[in-house]
Amino acid sequence: MRKNSIKNTRINAEVQKELSNIIRSEIKDPRIGLMTSVTDAEVAPDLKTCKVYISVLGDRQAKEDTIKGLRNGEGFIRRLLAKNLNLRNTPELTFVLDESIEYGVTMSQLIDEVTRKEDRGEEENEED
């Protein structure tokens, strides 16, 4: 099975959806933030490993605590994943902090700030 085959894409989507449900409703670890979401899951073609990209809304400490909590509960999460999904192998999970959403928001704010400054500059030039 190729990495970007249709079957692998479907497995990635199902694993992502199931992990989101598990993290949201099954895990009771206080270190895991309430605003935690699974942005992507990349299951290897042999179904042995899975990179799970996690986005956390909050400060640096909240992000680190959430990742530590998820890594600590990896066995429990994997067991629930095996119970809920019927896969040949249940992949070993690796949690990775995904900051792409935060980066996008920051870039959007910077662009808005620049356009506001340009608009103000044009208004001043029109008044002269």
PDB file of N, CA, C and O in Angstrom, residues 89-120:
ATOM      1  N   ASN A  89      -3.276  -4.113  12.448  1.00  0.00           N
ATOM      2  CA  ASN A  89      -2.367  -3.728  13.530  1.00  0.00           C
ATOM      3  C   ASN A  89      -2.836  -2.399  14.092  1.00  0.00           C
ATOM      4  O   ASN A  89      -3.270  -1.533  13.343  1.00  0.00           O
ATOM      5  N   THR A  90      -2.713  -2.240  15.400  1.00  0.00           N
ATOM      6  CA  THR A  90      -2.997  -0.935  15.992  1.00  0.00           C
ATOM      7  C   THR A  90      -1.682  -0.172  16.026  1.00  0.00           C
ATOM      8  O   THR A  90      -0.717  -0.644  16.624  1.00  0.00           O
ATOM      9  N   PRO A  91      -1.625   0.975  15.375  1.00  0.00           N
ATOM     10  CA  PRO A  91      -0.347   1.684  15.272  1.00  0.00           C
ATOM     11  C   PRO A  91       0.150   2.221  16.606  1.00  0.00           C
ATOM     12  O   PRO A  91      -0.636   2.559  17.489  1.00  0.00           O
ATOM     13  N   GLU A  92       1.469   2.293  16.719  1.00  0.00           N
ATOM     14  CA  GLU A  92       2.098   2.927  17.867  1.00  0.00           C
ATOM     15  C   GLU A  92       2.005   4.437  17.650  1.00  0.00           C
ATOM     16  O   GLU A  92       2.390   4.946  16.595  1.00  0.00           O
ATOM     17  N   LEU A  93       1.508   5.155  18.640  1.00  0.00           N
ATOM     18  CA  LEU A  93       1.210   6.578  18.484  1.00  0.00           C
ATOM     19  C   LEU A  93       2.387   7.453  18.894  1.00  0.00           C
ATOM     20  O   LEU A  93       3.032   7.202  19.908  1.00  0.00           O
ATOM     21  N   THR A  94       2.642   8.478  18.096  1.00  0.00           N
ATOM     22  CA  THR A  94       3.634   9.500  18.418  1.00  0.00           C
ATOM     23  C   THR A  94       2.924  10.843  18.331  1.00  0.00           C
ATOM     24  O   THR A  94       2.408  11.204  17.269  1.00  0.00           O
ATOM     25  N   PHE A  95       2.885  11.562  19.457  1.00  0.00           N
ATOM     26  CA  PHE A  95       2.190  12.849  19.489  1.00  0.00           C
ATOM     27  C   PHE A  95       3.160  13.979  19.179  1.00  0.00           C
ATOM     28  O   PHE A  95       4.225  14.076  19.765  1.00  0.00           O
ATOM     29  N   VAL A  96       2.761  14.836  18.229  1.00  0.00           N
ATOM     30  CA  VAL A  96       3.581  15.960  17.784  1.00  0.00           C
ATOM     31  C   VAL A  96       2.751  17.235  17.924  1.00  0.00           C
ATOM     32  O   VAL A  96       1.588  17.267  17.511  1.00  0.00           O
ATOM     33  N   LEU A  97       3.354  18.262  18.515  1.00  0.00           N
ATOM     34  CA  LEU A  97       2.657  19.539  18.668  1.00  0.00           C
ATOM     35  C   LEU A  97       2.592  20.254  17.328  1.00  0.00           C
ATOM     36  O   LEU A  97       3.620  20.467  16.684  1.00  0.00           O
ATOM     37  N   ASP A  98       1.392  20.591  16.888  1.00  0.00           N
ATOM     38  CA  ASP A  98       1.188  21.268  15.608  1.00  0.00           C
ATOM     39  C   ASP A  98       0.882  22.741  15.885  1.00  0.00           C
ATOM     40  O   ASP A  98      -0.130  23.065  16.490  1.00  0.00           O
ATOM     41  N   GLU A  99       1.769  23.607  15.449  1.00  0.00           N
ATOM     42  CA  GLU A  99       1.581  25.037  15.675  1.00  0.00           C
ATOM     43  C   GLU A  99       1.220  25.774  14.395  1.00  0.00           C
ATOM     44  O   GLU A  99       1.319  26.995  14.336  1.00  0.00           O
ATOM     45  N   SER A 100       0.786  25.070  13.379  1.00  0.00           N
ATOM     46  CA  SER A 100       0.487  25.712  12.106  1.00  0.00           C
ATOM     47  C   SER A 100      -0.730  26.638  12.201  1.00  0.00           C
ATOM     48  O   SER A 100      -0.757  27.689  11.568  1.00  0.00           O
ATOM     49  N   ILE A 101      -1.715  26.271  12.988  1.00  0.00           N
ATOM     50  CA  ILE A 101      -2.898  27.124  13.133  1.00  0.00           C
ATOM     51  C   ILE A 101      -2.506  28.428  13.814  1.00  0.00           C
ATOM     52  O   ILE A 101      -2.897  29.518  13.381  1.00  0.00           O
ATOM     53  N   GLU A 102      -1.721  28.316  14.874  1.00  0.00           N
ATOM     54  CA  GLU A 102      -1.268  29.502  15.592  1.00  0.00           C
ATOM     55  C   GLU A 102      -0.411  30.385  14.689  1.00  0.00           C
ATOM     56  O   GLU A 102      -0.517  31.610  14.705  1.00  0.00           O
ATOM     57  N   TYR A 103       0.434  29.764  13.887  1.00  0.00           N
ATOM     58  CA  TYR A 103       1.273  30.505  12.952  1.00  0.00           C
ATOM     59  C   TYR A 103       0.407  31.242  11.932  1.00  0.00           C
ATOM     60  O   TYR A 103       0.648  32.416  11.618  1.00  0.00           O
ATOM     61  N   GLY A 104      -0.625  30.589  11.424  1.00  0.00           N
ATOM     62  CA  GLY A 104      -1.539  31.214  10.470  1.00  0.00           C
ATOM     63  C   GLY A 104      -2.269  32.403  11.064  1.00  0.00           C
ATOM     64  O   GLY A 104      -2.427  33.437  10.411  1.00  0.00           O
ATOM     65  N   VAL A 105      -2.705  32.278  12.311  1.00  0.00           N
ATOM     66  CA  VAL A 105      -3.395  33.381  12.984  1.00  0.00           C
ATOM     67  C   VAL A 105      -2.447  34.566  13.163  1.00  0.00           C
ATOM     68  O   VAL A 105      -2.818  35.723  12.919  1.00  0.00           O
ATOM     69  N   THR A 106      -1.201  34.269  13.562  1.00  0.00           N
ATOM     70  CA  THR A 106      -0.208  35.334  13.741  1.00  0.00           C
ATOM     71  C   THR A 106       0.058  36.054  12.427  1.00  0.00           C
ATOM     72  O   THR A 106       0.106  37.289  12.384  1.00  0.00           O
ATOM     73  N   MET A 107       0.235  35.302  11.350  1.00  0.00           N
ATOM     74  CA  MET A 107       0.490  35.910  10.038  1.00  0.00           C
ATOM     75  C   MET A 107      -0.707  36.744   9.587  1.00  0.00           C
ATOM     76  O   MET A 107      -0.543  37.828   9.036  1.00  0.00           O
ATOM     77  N   SER A 108      -1.909  36.254   9.831  1.00  0.00           N
ATOM     78  CA  SER A 108      -3.113  36.997   9.468  1.00  0.00           C
ATOM     79  C   SER A 108      -3.189  38.322  10.230  1.00  0.00           C
ATOM     80  O   SER A 108      -3.541  39.359   9.653  1.00  0.00           O
ATOM     81  N   GLN A 109      -2.843  38.303  11.511  1.00  0.00           N
ATOM     82  CA  GLN A 109      -2.841  39.533  12.301  1.00  0.00           C
ATOM     83  C   GLN A 109      -1.808  40.526  11.782  1.00  0.00           C
ATOM     84  O   GLN A 109      -2.081  41.728  11.710  1.00  0.00           O
ATOM     85  N   LEU A 110      -0.632  40.022  11.401  1.00  0.00           N
ATOM     86  CA  LEU A 110       0.404  40.901  10.862  1.00  0.00           C
ATOM     87  C   LEU A 110      -0.040  41.533   9.539  1.00  0.00           C
ATOM     88  O   LEU A 110       0.181  42.717   9.304  1.00  0.00           O
ATOM     89  N   ILE A 111      -0.677  40.747   8.692  1.00  0.00           N
ATOM     90  CA  ILE A 111      -1.160  41.261   7.409  1.00  0.00           C
ATOM     91  C   ILE A 111      -2.229  42.325   7.642  1.00  0.00           C
ATOM     92  O   ILE A 111      -2.223  43.379   6.997  1.00  0.00           O
ATOM     93  N   ASP A 112      -3.149  42.065   8.586  1.00  0.00           N
ATOM     94  CA  ASP A 112      -4.188  43.044   8.909  1.00  0.00           C
ATOM     95  C   ASP A 112      -3.578  44.342   9.423  1.00  0.00           C
ATOM     96  O   ASP A 112      -4.026  45.433   9.068  1.00  0.00           O
ATOM     97  N   GLU A 113      -2.546  44.209  10.247  1.00  0.00           N
ATOM     98  CA  GLU A 113      -1.880  45.391  10.795  1.00  0.00           C
ATOM     99  C   GLU A 113      -1.230  46.218   9.686  1.00  0.00           C
ATOM    100  O   GLU A 113      -1.347  47.451   9.670  1.00  0.00           O
ATOM    101  N   VAL A 114      -0.582  45.566   8.745  1.00  0.00           N
ATOM    102  CA  VAL A 114       0.065  46.270   7.640  1.00  0.00           C
ATOM    103  C   VAL A 114      -0.972  46.959   6.761  1.00  0.00           C
ATOM    104  O   VAL A 114      -0.800  48.118   6.366  1.00  0.00           O
ATOM    105  N   THR A 115      -2.080  46.282   6.459  1.00  0.00           N
ATOM    106  CA  THR A 115      -3.102  46.902   5.615  1.00  0.00           C
ATOM    107  C   THR A 115      -3.750  48.093   6.322  1.00  0.00           C
ATOM    108  O   THR A 115      -4.070  49.088   5.678  1.00  0.00           O
ATOM    109  N   ARG A 116      -3.926  48.021   7.656  1.00  0.00           N
ATOM    110  CA  ARG A 116      -4.473  49.154   8.395  1.00  0.00           C
ATOM    111  C   ARG A 116      -3.527  50.356   8.322  1.00  0.00           C
ATOM    112  O   ARG A 116      -3.960  51.483   8.135  1.00  0.00           O
ATOM    113  N   LYS A 117      -2.229  50.088   8.447  1.00  0.00           N
ATOM    114  CA  LYS A 117      -1.248  51.170   8.362  1.00  0.00           C
ATOM    115  C   LYS A 117      -1.252  51.797   6.971  1.00  0.00           C
ATOM    116  O   LYS A 117      -1.154  53.015   6.827  1.00  0.00           O
ATOM    117  N   GLU A 118      -1.365  50.971   5.932  1.00  0.00           N
ATOM    118  CA  GLU A 118      -1.414  51.495   4.560  1.00  0.00           C
ATOM    119  C   GLU A 118      -2.664  52.331   4.349  1.00  0.00           C
ATOM    120  O   GLU A 118      -2.618  53.377   3.706  1.00  0.00           O
ATOM    121  N   ASP A 119      -3.810  51.864   4.883  1.00  0.00           N
ATOM    122  CA  ASP A 119      -5.058  52.621   4.740  1.00  0.00           C
ATOM    123  C   ASP A 119      -4.950  53.975   5.425  1.00  0.00           C
ATOM    124  O   ASP A 119      -5.390  54.991   4.883  1.00  0.00           O
ATOM    125  N   ARG A 120      -4.340  53.998   6.606  1.00  0.00           N
ATOM    126  CA  ARG A 120      -4.163  55.258   7.315  1.00  0.00           C
ATOM    127  C   ARG A 120      -3.228  56.190   6.549  1.00  0.00           C
ATOM    128  O   ARG A 120      -3.460  57.391   6.478  1.00  0.00           O
TER     129      ARG A 120
END
